[in-house]
Structures are given as C-alpha cells and as structure tokens.
Amino acid sequence: MSSRSALHPVPRAGSRRPLTALLATGALLCSGFAAVAAPSATAAPARAAAPVAYIANSASDSVSVVDTATDTVTATVAVGDGPSGVAVTPDGGRAYITNRGSGSVSVIDTATNTVSATVPVGSGPFGVAVTPDGNKVYVTNFLSDSVSVIDTGTNTVTATVPVGGLPNSATAAPTGDRVYISSGAAVSVIDTATNTVTATVPVARPNGLAVTPDGTRLYASSQSAGVATVIDTATNAVTATVPVGNTPFGAAVSPDGSRVYVTNIGGHSTSVIDTATGTVVATVGVGDTPIGVAVTPDGGEVYVTDSQSGTASVIDTATNTVTATVTVGSGPYAVAFTPAAAATADIDVDVTARPSLGLLVPYITYTLTARDLGPNAVTAATVTATLPPGTTATALSPGCTATPGTVTCAYGTIAAGSGVSKTFRVPLHLLSLGTVKVTGTRTTSSPADPNPANDSASASCTVISILLTTCT
C-alpha cells in the first residue's frame, strides 16, 4: 500500500470509490359628538432567516442544501466527482466545492443553487477556505502536494503554492493575512500577501483545522495521536494537546471561541473542548464515521456529517445532545453554513386621533405608535409627526420634542412583535375649522428597516366646531 492510500483507512458504504479519509385601521368608534379611528391590529413579527447548510456528498457527487430552521433538504446540486470540501463566501453568495476525483472546484450560486463556474485546480483537491474579505479561495491539492489560489472575481487560479506532502484541510485566519494548511506531518502557514509558506509546525497527522475568532490559537485534530493539538499563532509553536476520541478528523470552533468540536471517526462521536481549560467537557454520540463539522453562525447548533450513515447529526450546543438527524446524500464529508443575516427590524408606524371637546380647552390627542414587526428587536428609532402649518403641540410624552409644525419622538428598545406609543395634543380654537391632519413618519431606526412601505401613517380630524369633531 502506498503512503497516500494509507491515509484512507475507512471504506465508504455504497461508494463507487474507496474513502479518502482526511476527509385597521377599522370602523369608527362613536362617543357623543366625537368619532375615533380604532387602532390597527398588530401583525405577527417576521422570522429571521436561518442560515443554510451546504453538505458535500462524496459518493453521490452532489451537494445537499439544508434549511437549518427545519433541518430539511431543500435542494440537491450536482457537482463534480467526489466532492470533499465546502466553503461559503462571507457574503453568502457562493459556495466553493472541491471535487477530489475531477481535479476541479465547483462554484455554486447560493441564490439559485446552480453551478455557475467550474475551476480546474491541482490533483485530488480536498480542503478549501475563503479569506475573510471574500477575494481569494485556497484549495489543497492532496495528490499534487500544493495549494491552488483562486481569485473569486474571475474564478481563475492565480497562484500555486507548494506545501507539505498530502495537504488536506485549510482554514483562514480572521485577519485574512494567513491561511493554515494541514498535511501529512505538519501544519503549513501561508502568507496571503505573497502566497508563500512562512512557517511549518510539526504536528502528528493533522487533519481538521479551526482557528479561534481572536486568531490567537489554532486547533488541529491529530488523527494518529488521538488528540487536538493547540498552536499559538503568534509563535507558531505547539502549546498543548487535548486527548479526544478515536481517530479525530474534523474540527470547528464556536463563534464566541469558547468551544472546539472535534469529530472522532473511530468513536462515532464528537468531542467538545472547553478552550478556557483545554479539556473535553462532553462527548456526543453521532452517526457512523463522522467526518465534517461546522457550527451555526449563532453558535446554537453543530452539524456533523456522518459519512457511512448518509446523514448529518444536529447537536444542540446548550445541552450537547443530538436533536435531529438529516438524511442527505451518500458519503457526506464536509459542511459549511451561509453567514448570519444582518439584523433588521421592520417598524410599522401608526397614528390615531381622539378629540377632547368643550368650550374651555378643546384639543385632539394624537397617538404615535411604532410597532416592531421583526425579525429583530429595535434598539433605537425616531418618528416625526408633521402637523398643520403654524400648529404647536402640547402635553408631549417623554422622549418627544416639538417645534411649530412638527413633533419628533425618540423610541428606545422595542421587542419584536411589540409596540410603543407616544402622545401629544393639538389645541383647537374657535376658528380651528376644517381638516386637521397629522402624518407620522419613521425618520431613523436601528437596526435597518427593510420595508419602507409601512414607515408612514396619517390620522385626520374634521373640525366642524369645537363641540363637533370626527377623526379617522
């Protein structure tokens, strides 16, 4: 058996090829001489879009697209021969898939879930990483001992970097200045500015790589040693080894950097490492031959690809238990997620009016309501009401200020599905006859409001006399 085939210890069930391990406004309400419009009903808050998982199925030459909100496959994309690695661009627009048997990388447009480009690379492409700026993709060529660098603007190879023998996994530093490559007996450090190897760190049979969000530590699963090796990225020196399960393979770090998850091929399990103590705090049983692993952008779930089971196990990170098993293609290897969607909050502005009539101090009370339709909470907002010319409001709610013709109200936190109301009065006089219209408009808010259609509303009152006014 050659040295290359020796690194492929686990047969793949149903595979055509041997496993390459490493792998209302409503009706008017009448009261005496005053008529008042009913407040509009509150809509249910919108739901934030869940990230999408892309899973490379090495034995069925496809990629399963999984909706993580429902843990169901929503699409299956045909790619090249033996897809083994997945990386998604920071904007979520494209997924790069390494095709081990085809010597190529398939580029999937995530909006349409179709292959938009195929990029020839080296022999036996396996691991893949995208730089944080989204401009470069680094692909390990397992059989040609090199790394191909793809320009994402043109989807062409712009450099080929020689590295150690049998390169498999790749991961980029959060700063984007370095890419780490695991190979047969070491981890290579590539300077992304020059595309040269600047350091080589000896590690026993490294496979999966995961760098902490602060970039200070790199975790490498050491297949032959049964440990996760911890590397100080400032010195490129090994500072610790953490015993995990049998034949560790994949590695992933939580978004907050507190946990590292390592798949154990021989143990059919995933080890959970506390990065503060450098110890395993849980071992989670998963499917047969777990290979790939990734953590959702919110840190709430971990997906583990069970290569021999044809499934992905979903781990709840709060309880370290498997809460779902998703059937995907044959021989699933790698998994990656689209990034978390930017927070948004749809503010629905509503204005209602209620007259208070009489001979002494008649006025109309206007209620300015900002409702958060979601999906996220409002952290701050302002709504400005435009009054009839020359009118100055009185009796303002806290947070509101008035100038002739306008009222501006500031709102603090508003939970999704909730609303906050502010009130002010428009005085009436003996000669205040005709229409008194007030329009409220959202002027600022955070996070961004994705729907301007409901940012403005009006309420009008018809003043017949200070004793008879109707409002709608």
C-alpha positions as a Python dict, from the first residue, in 0.01 Angstrom:
ca = {
    (1, 'M'): (0, 0, 0),
    (2, 'S'): (137, 343, -91),
    (3, 'S'): (181, 621, 163),
    (4, 'R'): (-109, 807, 5),
    (5, 'S'): (-356, 520, 24),
    (6, 'A'): (-250, 454, 382),
    (7, 'L'): (-421, 776, 478),
    (8, 'H'): (-757, 638, 361),
    (9, 'P'): (-847, 392, 638),
    (10, 'V'): (-1226, 388, 630),
    (11, 'P'): (-1431, 232, 345),
    (12, 'R'): (-1736, 426, 239),
    (13, 'A'): (-2070, 245, 241),
    (14, 'G'): (-2222, 224, -106),
    (15, 'S'): (-1930, 411, -255),
    (16, 'R'): (-1806, 366, -607),
    (17, 'R'): (-1460, 472, -489),
    (18, 'P'): (-1259, 392, -173),
    (19, 'L'): (-1298, 651, 104),
    (20, 'T'): (-1036, 920, 106),
    (21, 'A'): (-1016, 986, 479),
    (22, 'L'): (-893, 1334, 569),
    (23, 'L'): (-1160, 1397, 452),
    (24, 'A'): (-5721, 4854, 1094),
    (25, 'T'): (-5747, 5085, 1058),
    (26, 'G'): (-6102, 4989, 1138),
    (27, 'A'): (-6454, 5121, 1167),
    (28, 'L'): (-6519, 5447, 1356),
    (29, 'L'): (-6597, 5428, 1725),
    (30, 'C'): (-6856, 5685, 1823),
    (31, 'S'): (-6878, 5853, 2163),
    (32, 'G'): (-7103, 6154, 2197),
    (33, 'F'): (-7008, 6403, 1932),
    (34, 'A'): (-6657, 6255, 1876),
    (35, 'A'): (-6567, 5973, 1639),
    (36, 'V'): (-6232, 5796, 1675),
    (37, 'A'): (-6048, 5552, 1444),
    (38, 'A'): (-5971, 5215, 1600),
    (39, 'P'): (-5601, 5124, 1625),
    (40, 'S'): (-5476, 4884, 1361),
    (41, 'A'): (-5418, 4521, 1454),
    (42, 'T'): (-5066, 4414, 1543),
    (43, 'A'): (-4909, 4181, 1289),
    (44, 'A'): (-4709, 3880, 1398),
    (45, 'P'): (-4335, 3952, 1396),
    (46, 'A'): (-4137, 3833, 1096),
    (47, 'R'): (-3899, 3542, 1142),
    (48, 'A'): (-3527, 3593, 1092),
    (49, 'A'): (-3383, 3395, 802),
    (50, 'A'): (-3196, 3088, 926),
    (51, 'P'): (-2855, 3003, 781),
    (52, 'V'): (-2836, 2742, 508),
    (53, 'A'): (-2604, 2442, 530),
    (54, 'Y'): (-2416, 2313, 225),
    (55, 'I'): (-2307, 1949, 261),
    (56, 'A'): (-2074, 1779, 12),
    (57, 'N'): (-2177, 1420, -61),
    (58, 'S'): (-1860, 1247, -182),
    (59, 'A'): (-2021, 924, -303),
    (60, 'S'): (-2321, 1077, -482),
    (61, 'D'): (-2135, 1365, -648),
    (62, 'S'): (-2374, 1621, -510),
    (63, 'V'): (-2426, 1892, -253),
    (64, 'S'): (-2727, 1887, -22),
    (65, 'V'): (-2874, 2227, 67),
    (66, 'V'): (-3029, 2218, 414),
    (67, 'D'): (-3264, 2472, 570),
    (68, 'T'): (-3140, 2480, 929),
    (69, 'A'): (-3469, 2621, 1056),
    (70, 'T'): (-3647, 2299, 965),
    (71, 'D'): (-3349, 2063, 926),
    (72, 'T'): (-3471, 1959, 583),
    (73, 'V'): (-3301, 1930, 245),
    (74, 'T'): (-3441, 2196, 12),
    (75, 'A'): (-3220, 2134, -291),
    (76, 'T'): (-2960, 1894, -426),
    (77, 'V'): (-2692, 2032, -657),
    (78, 'A'): (-2495, 1806, -892),
    (79, 'V'): (-2122, 1882, -888),
    (80, 'G'): (-1801, 1703, -990),
    (81, 'D'): (-1657, 1368, -894),
    (82, 'G'): (-1605, 1306, -522),
    (83, 'P'): (-1692, 1642, -362),
    (84, 'S'): (-1498, 1665, -37),
    (85, 'G'): (-1469, 2025, 84),
    (86, 'V'): (-1708, 2319, 117),
    (87, 'A'): (-1650, 2687, 189),
    (88, 'V'): (-1901, 2972, 164),
    (89, 'T'): (-1805, 3330, 85),
    (90, 'P'): (-1853, 3587, 365),
    (91, 'D'): (-2145, 3747, 181),
    (92, 'G'): (-2312, 3407, 145),
    (93, 'G'): (-2342, 3446, -230),
    (94, 'R'): (-2131, 3150, -339),
    (95, 'A'): (-2023, 2808, -215),
    (96, 'Y'): (-1695, 2659, -336),
    (97, 'I'): (-1688, 2277, -359),
    (98, 'T'): (-1371, 2073, -412),
    (99, 'N'): (-1416, 1774, -645),
    (100, 'R'): (-1149, 1524, -545),
    (101, 'G'): (-1196, 1296, -844),
    (102, 'S'): (-1234, 1569, -1105),
    (103, 'G'): (-942, 1793, -1013),
    (104, 'S'): (-1176, 2090, -1003),
    (105, 'V'): (-1379, 2326, -786),
    (106, 'S'): (-1750, 2381, -848),
    (107, 'V'): (-1884, 2728, -771),
    (108, 'I'): (-2247, 2727, -657),
    (109, 'D'): (-2460, 3040, -680),
    (110, 'T'): (-2648, 3019, -350),
    (111, 'A'): (-2934, 3236, -478),
    (112, 'T'): (-3026, 2979, -742),
    (113, 'N'): (-2842, 2671, -612),
    (114, 'T'): (-2687, 2608, -950),
    (115, 'V'): (-2324, 2568, -1053),
    (116, 'S'): (-2210, 2896, -1207),
    (117, 'A'): (-1846, 2804, -1273),
    (118, 'T'): (-1603, 2511, -1263),
    (119, 'V'): (-1239, 2592, -1187),
    (120, 'P'): (-960, 2344, -1276),
    (121, 'V'): (-708, 2310, -991),
    (122, 'G'): (-446, 2050, -891),
    (123, 'S'): (-478, 1677, -843),
    (124, 'G'): (-709, 1546, -572),
    (125, 'P'): (-844, 1877, -438),
    (126, 'F'): (-974, 1827, -88),
    (127, 'G'): (-986, 2115, 161),
    (128, 'V'): (-1098, 2470, 86),
    (129, 'A'): (-1101, 2804, 267),
    (130, 'V'): (-1217, 3154, 172),
    (131, 'T'): (-1037, 3461, 303),
    (132, 'P'): (-1246, 3693, 523),
    (133, 'D'): (-1258, 3960, 250),
    (134, 'G'): (-1401, 3704, 8),
    (135, 'N'): (-1138, 3775, -256),
    (136, 'K'): (-940, 3452, -250),
    (137, 'V'): (-1011, 3080, -217),
    (138, 'Y'): (-736, 2840, -109),
    (139, 'V'): (-769, 2477, -223),
    (140, 'T'): (-550, 2192, -101),
    (141, 'N'): (-442, 1950, -375),
    (142, 'F'): (-397, 1623, -188),
    (143, 'L'): (-224, 1434, -471),
    (144, 'S'): (-3, 1715, -603),
    (145, 'D'): (125, 1849, -269),
    (146, 'S'): (20, 2203, -342),
    (147, 'V'): (-240, 2471, -277),
    (148, 'S'): (-426, 2646, -559),
    (149, 'V'): (-524, 3010, -505),
    (150, 'I'): (-845, 3116, -682),
    (151, 'D'): (-939, 3477, -750),
    (152, 'T'): (-1312, 3492, -672),
    (153, 'G'): (-1359, 3789, -904),
    (154, 'T'): (-1259, 3586, -1209),
    (155, 'N'): (-1280, 3228, -1074),
    (156, 'T'): (-934, 3153, -1208),
    (157, 'V'): (-623, 3017, -1040),
    (158, 'T'): (-374, 3298, -985),
    (159, 'A'): (-109, 3110, -784),
    (160, 'T'): (1, 2761, -687),
    (161, 'V'): (182, 2723, -355),
    (162, 'P'): (399, 2414, -287),
    (163, 'V'): (334, 2276, 64),
    (164, 'G'): (399, 1961, 263),
    (165, 'G'): (304, 1617, 141),
    (166, 'L'): (-64, 1520, 130),
    (167, 'P'): (-227, 1856, 212),
    (168, 'N'): (-586, 1814, 320),
    (169, 'S'): (-761, 2080, 530),
    (170, 'A'): (-743, 2459, 507),
    (171, 'T'): (-862, 2747, 721),
    (172, 'A'): (-806, 3123, 708),
    (173, 'A'): (-703, 3347, 995),
    (174, 'P'): (-970, 3604, 1096),
    (175, 'T'): (-733, 3881, 988),
    (176, 'G'): (-701, 3728, 642),
    (177, 'D'): (-323, 3758, 635),
    (178, 'R'): (-261, 3386, 682),
    (179, 'V'): (-405, 3055, 569),
    (180, 'Y'): (-327, 2734, 757),
    (181, 'I'): (-285, 2404, 571),
    (182, 'S'): (-269, 2060, 734),
    (183, 'S'): (-59, 1799, 560),
    (184, 'G'): (95, 1459, 632),
    (185, 'A'): (308, 1560, 932),
    (186, 'A'): (278, 1935, 976),
    (187, 'V'): (70, 2249, 950),
    (188, 'S'): (194, 2499, 692),
    (189, 'V'): (136, 2874, 731),
    (190, 'I'): (81, 3064, 405),
    (191, 'D'): (123, 3442, 386),
    (192, 'T'): (-176, 3550, 171),
    (193, 'A'): (0, 3868, 54),
    (194, 'T'): (287, 3677, -105),
    (195, 'N'): (135, 3327, -132),
    (196, 'T'): (444, 3172, 22),
    (197, 'V'): (490, 2937, 315),
    (198, 'T'): (632, 3134, 606),
    (199, 'A'): (628, 2864, 876),
    (200, 'T'): (583, 2490, 920),
    (201, 'V'): (463, 2349, 1252),
    (202, 'P'): (526, 1976, 1314),
    (203, 'V'): (201, 1800, 1413),
    (204, 'A'): (122, 1428, 1418),
    (205, 'R'): (-101, 1352, 1118),
    (206, 'P'): (-310, 1673, 1131),
    (207, 'N'): (-648, 1676, 963),
    (208, 'G'): (-917, 1929, 1058),
    (209, 'L'): (-820, 2286, 1146),
    (210, 'A'): (-1006, 2552, 1343),
    (211, 'V'): (-876, 2896, 1441),
    (212, 'T'): (-1030, 3089, 1730),
    (213, 'P'): (-1221, 3410, 1646),
    (214, 'D'): (-947, 3624, 1802),
    (215, 'G'): (-690, 3447, 1586),
    (216, 'T'): (-459, 3358, 1875),
    (217, 'R'): (-494, 2979, 1869),
    (218, 'L'): (-519, 2713, 1603),
    (219, 'Y'): (-665, 2371, 1682),
    (220, 'A'): (-555, 2077, 1466),
    (221, 'S'): (-706, 1730, 1502),
    (222, 'S'): (-422, 1477, 1508),
    (223, 'Q'): (-557, 1157, 1356),
    (224, 'S'): (-279, 922, 1460),
    (225, 'A'): (-229, 1066, 1810),
    (226, 'G'): (-594, 1085, 1914),
    (227, 'V'): (-557, 1446, 2028),
    (228, 'A'): (-636, 1801, 1930),
    (229, 'T'): (-312, 1994, 1901),
    (230, 'V'): (-318, 2359, 2012),
    (231, 'I'): (-87, 2600, 1825),
    (232, 'D'): (-3, 2955, 1938),
    (233, 'T'): (-40, 3154, 1617),
    (234, 'A'): (193, 3430, 1735),
    (235, 'T'): (486, 3191, 1777),
    (236, 'N'): (371, 2901, 1558),
    (237, 'A'): (453, 2667, 1844),
    (238, 'V'): (252, 2381, 1992),
    (239, 'T'): (136, 2482, 2340),
    (240, 'A'): (-90, 2190, 2435),
    (241, 'T'): (-250, 1867, 2324),
    (242, 'V'): (-602, 1768, 2429),
    (243, 'P'): (-692, 1396, 2428),
    (244, 'V'): (-1016, 1341, 2233),
    (245, 'G'): (-1173, 1033, 2076),
    (246, 'N'): (-1059, 758, 1844),
    (247, 'T'): (-923, 882, 1508),
    (248, 'P'): (-1011, 1252, 1530),
    (249, 'F'): (-1079, 1414, 1196),
    (250, 'G'): (-1279, 1739, 1161),
    (251, 'A'): (-1254, 2047, 1382),
    (252, 'A'): (-1469, 2359, 1424),
    (253, 'V'): (-1475, 2644, 1675),
    (254, 'S'): (-1781, 2821, 1817),
    (255, 'P'): (-1837, 3187, 1719),
    (256, 'D'): (-1751, 3303, 2072),
    (257, 'G'): (-1436, 3092, 2081),
    (258, 'S'): (-1535, 2906, 2397),
    (259, 'R'): (-1573, 2560, 2243),
    (260, 'V'): (-1398, 2348, 1982),
    (261, 'Y'): (-1579, 2049, 1831),
    (262, 'V'): (-1376, 1753, 1703),
    (263, 'T'): (-1524, 1459, 1512),
    (264, 'N'): (-1392, 1114, 1601),
    (265, 'I'): (-1415, 871, 1308),
    (266, 'G'): (-1344, 558, 1510),
    (267, 'G'): (-1551, 661, 1809),
    (268, 'H'): (-1860, 767, 1613),
    (269, 'S'): (-1864, 1072, 1835),
    (270, 'T'): (-1786, 1441, 1865),
    (271, 'S'): (-1563, 1573, 2144),
    (272, 'V'): (-1646, 1914, 2293),
    (273, 'I'): (-1339, 2104, 2416),
    (274, 'D'): (-1359, 2393, 2661),
    (275, 'T'): (-1097, 2632, 2525),
    (276, 'A'): (-1050, 2805, 2862),
    (277, 'T'): (-944, 2485, 3039),
    (278, 'G'): (-820, 2282, 2745),
    (279, 'T'): (-1027, 1982, 2848),
    (280, 'V'): (-1305, 1776, 2693),
    (281, 'V'): (-1631, 1866, 2868),
    (282, 'A'): (-1862, 1641, 2667),
    (283, 'T'): (-1858, 1355, 2418),
    (284, 'V'): (-2162, 1338, 2193),
    (285, 'G'): (-2255, 1018, 2012),
    (286, 'V'): (-2339, 1082, 1647),
    (287, 'G'): (-2375, 872, 1331),
    (288, 'D'): (-2137, 628, 1168),
    (289, 'T'): (-1797, 768, 1066),
    (290, 'P'): (-1833, 1138, 1147),
    (291, 'I'): (-1611, 1346, 919),
    (292, 'G'): (-1704, 1712, 876),
    (293, 'V'): (-1820, 1954, 1142),
    (294, 'A'): (-1938, 2316, 1147),
    (295, 'V'): (-2106, 2547, 1397),
    (296, 'T'): (-2404, 2765, 1301),
    (297, 'P'): (-2332, 3140, 1295),
    (298, 'D'): (-2531, 3195, 1616),
    (299, 'G'): (-2345, 2914, 1792),
    (300, 'G'): (-2666, 2731, 1876),
    (301, 'E'): (-2612, 2415, 1673),
    (302, 'V'): (-2335, 2196, 1538),
    (303, 'Y'): (-2375, 1993, 1219),
    (304, 'V'): (-2170, 1673, 1190),
    (305, 'T'): (-2156, 1478, 864),
    (306, 'D'): (-2191, 1102, 922),
    (307, 'S'): (-2016, 962, 617),
    (308, 'Q'): (-2121, 598, 648),
    (309, 'S'): (-2477, 683, 760),
    (310, 'G'): (-2556, 928, 481),
    (311, 'T'): (-2679, 1176, 741),
    (312, 'A'): (-2596, 1493, 926),
    (313, 'S'): (-2632, 1490, 1304),
    (314, 'V'): (-2750, 1818, 1457),
    (315, 'I'): (-2614, 1890, 1805),
    (316, 'D'): (-2773, 2143, 2041),
    (317, 'T'): (-2475, 2327, 2191),
    (318, 'A'): (-2664, 2416, 2509),
    (319, 'T'): (-2727, 2052, 2601),
    (320, 'N'): (-2465, 1873, 2389),
    (321, 'T'): (-2729, 1632, 2262),
    (322, 'V'): (-2834, 1535, 1910),
    (323, 'T'): (-3171, 1695, 1840),
    (324, 'A'): (-3213, 1600, 1474),
    (325, 'T'): (-3072, 1374, 1206),
    (326, 'V'): (-3093, 1495, 847),
    (327, 'T'): (-3079, 1243, 562),
    (328, 'V'): (-2855, 1382, 288),
    (329, 'G'): (-2661, 1222, 3),
    (330, 'S'): (-2423, 927, 6),
    (331, 'G'): (-2091, 969, 185),
    (332, 'P'): (-2133, 1321, 324),
    (333, 'Y'): (-1795, 1476, 400),
    (334, 'A'): (-1782, 1848, 461),
    (335, 'V'): (-2035, 2106, 574),
    (336, 'A'): (-2040, 2486, 575),
    (337, 'F'): (-2303, 2750, 651),
    (338, 'T'): (-2410, 3071, 490),
    (339, 'P'): (-2333, 3362, 726),
    (340, 'A'): (-2581, 3505, 971),
    (341, 'A'): (-2819, 3751, 808),
    (342, 'A'): (-2772, 4114, 908),
    (343, 'A'): (-3017, 4218, 1177),
    (344, 'T'): (-3326, 4402, 1055),
    (345, 'A'): (-3638, 4536, 1221),
    (346, 'D'): (-3949, 4637, 1028),
    (347, 'I'): (-4114, 4933, 1201),
    (348, 'D'): (-4483, 4983, 1132),
    (349, 'V'): (-4591, 5341, 1210),
    (350, 'D'): (-4947, 5404, 1319),
    (351, 'V'): (-5124, 5732, 1403),
    (352, 'T'): (-5460, 5759, 1577),
    (353, 'A'): (-5657, 6062, 1695),
    (354, 'R'): (-5909, 6118, 1971),
    (355, 'P'): (-6079, 6456, 2022),
    (356, 'S'): (-6147, 6607, 2364),
    (357, 'L'): (-6413, 6872, 2308),
    (358, 'G'): (-6565, 7152, 2508),
    (359, 'L'): (-6580, 7529, 2543),
    (360, 'L'): (-6279, 7565, 2773),
    (361, 'V'): (-5970, 7387, 2634),
    (362, 'P'): (-6063, 7166, 2341),
    (363, 'Y'): (-5787, 6960, 2178),
    (364, 'I'): (-5712, 6646, 1978),
    (365, 'T'): (-5485, 6380, 2128),
    (366, 'Y'): (-5269, 6209, 1869),
    (367, 'T'): (-5108, 5874, 1945),
    (368, 'L'): (-4791, 5794, 1754),
    (369, 'T'): (-4715, 5419, 1769),
    (370, 'A'): (-4403, 5241, 1646),
    (371, 'R'): (-4457, 4865, 1619),
    (372, 'D'): (-4170, 4627, 1558),
    (373, 'L'): (-4274, 4361, 1308),
    (374, 'G'): (-3934, 4191, 1343),
    (375, 'P'): (-3748, 3983, 1289),
    (376, 'N'): (-3506, 4151, 1531),
    (377, 'A'): (-3558, 4394, 1817),
    (378, 'V'): (-3544, 4767, 1755),
    (379, 'T'): (-3263, 4927, 1953),
    (380, 'A'): (-3350, 5290, 1872),
    (381, 'A'): (-3586, 5481, 1647),
    (382, 'T'): (-3731, 5824, 1584),
    (383, 'V'): (-4069, 5908, 1434),
    (384, 'T'): (-4151, 6259, 1321),
    (385, 'A'): (-4508, 6387, 1303),
    (386, 'T'): (-4598, 6666, 1063),
    (387, 'L'): (-4873, 6899, 1192),
    (388, 'P'): (-5080, 7163, 1015),
    (389, 'P'): (-4878, 7481, 949),
    (390, 'G'): (-4848, 7710, 1248),
    (391, 'T'): (-4957, 7442, 1496),
    (392, 'T'): (-4750, 7371, 1805),
    (393, 'A'): (-4819, 7054, 2000),
    (394, 'T'): (-4853, 7040, 2378),
    (395, 'A'): (-4860, 6774, 2652),
    (396, 'L'): (-4581, 6573, 2493),
    (397, 'S'): (-4489, 6221, 2608),
    (398, 'P'): (-4136, 6176, 2746),
    (399, 'G'): (-3891, 6148, 2460),
    (400, 'C'): (-4086, 6382, 2232),
    (401, 'T'): (-3994, 6738, 2134),
    (402, 'A'): (-4200, 6995, 1947),
    (403, 'T'): (-4135, 7279, 1709),
    (404, 'P'): (-4401, 7471, 1518),
    (405, 'G'): (-4543, 7223, 1269),
    (406, 'T'): (-4357, 6911, 1390),
    (407, 'V'): (-4323, 6667, 1676),
    (408, 'T'): (-4025, 6430, 1694),
    (409, 'C'): (-4044, 6129, 1925),
    (410, 'A'): (-3748, 5909, 2020),
    (411, 'Y'): (-3803, 5541, 2098),
    (412, 'G'): (-3570, 5306, 2278),
    (413, 'T'): (-3573, 4928, 2264),
    (414, 'I'): (-3884, 4769, 2112),
    (415, 'A'): (-3911, 4391, 2120),
    (416, 'A'): (-4013, 4212, 1802),
    (417, 'G'): (-4391, 4180, 1799),
    (418, 'S'): (-4438, 4473, 2038),
    (419, 'G'): (-4518, 4841, 2002),
    (420, 'V'): (-4451, 5162, 2194),
    (421, 'S'): (-4684, 5462, 2182),
    (422, 'K'): (-4620, 5833, 2239),
    (423, 'T'): (-4890, 6101, 2263),
    (424, 'F'): (-4925, 6474, 2216),
    (425, 'R'): (-5208, 6724, 2185),
    (426, 'V'): (-5305, 6962, 1909),
    (427, 'P'): (-5507, 7250, 2060),
    (428, 'L'): (-5834, 7362, 1896),
    (429, 'H'): (-5968, 7718, 1888),
    (430, 'L'): (-6293, 7880, 1792),
    (431, 'L'): (-6161, 7928, 1442),
    (432, 'S'): (-5997, 7581, 1414),
    (433, 'L'): (-6236, 7460, 1147),
    (434, 'G'): (-6178, 7211, 864),
    (435, 'T'): (-5927, 6928, 844),
    (436, 'V'): (-5653, 6874, 1099),
    (437, 'K'): (-5419, 6610, 954),
    (438, 'V'): (-5113, 6466, 1127),
    (439, 'T'): (-4869, 6236, 945),
    (440, 'G'): (-4610, 6031, 1131),
    (441, 'T'): (-4302, 5901, 952),
    (442, 'R'): (-4012, 5687, 1068),
    (443, 'T'): (-3703, 5902, 1024),
    (444, 'T'): (-3430, 5687, 1178),
    (445, 'S'): (-3406, 5340, 1328),
    (446, 'S'): (-3160, 5070, 1422),
    (447, 'P'): (-3114, 4802, 1300),
    (448, 'A'): (-3205, 4873, 941),
    (449, 'D'): (-3569, 4875, 838),
    (450, 'P'): (-3613, 4654, 528),
    (451, 'N'): (-3966, 4767, 446),
    (452, 'P'): (-4029, 5139, 384),
    (453, 'A'): (-4388, 5076, 274),
    (454, 'N'): (-4523, 5097, 629),
    (455, 'D'): (-4297, 5373, 757),
    (456, 'S'): (-4564, 5641, 741),
    (457, 'A'): (-4927, 5680, 852),
    (458, 'S'): (-5178, 5961, 897),
    (459, 'A'): (-5482, 6047, 1102),
    (460, 'S'): (-5724, 6325, 1003),
    (461, 'C'): (-5990, 6502, 1202),
    (462, 'T'): (-6266, 6714, 1057),
    (463, 'V'): (-6342, 7001, 1293),
    (464, 'I'): (-6697, 7126, 1239),
    (465, 'S'): (-6686, 7321, 1562),
    (466, 'I'): (-6511, 7290, 1899),
    (467, 'L'): (-6813, 7082, 2001),
    (468, 'L'): (-6828, 6855, 1697),
    (469, 'T'): (-6523, 6681, 1551),
    (470, 'T'): (-6482, 6348, 1372),
    (471, 'C'): (-6150, 6167, 1337),
    (472, 'T'): (-6042, 5891, 1101),
}
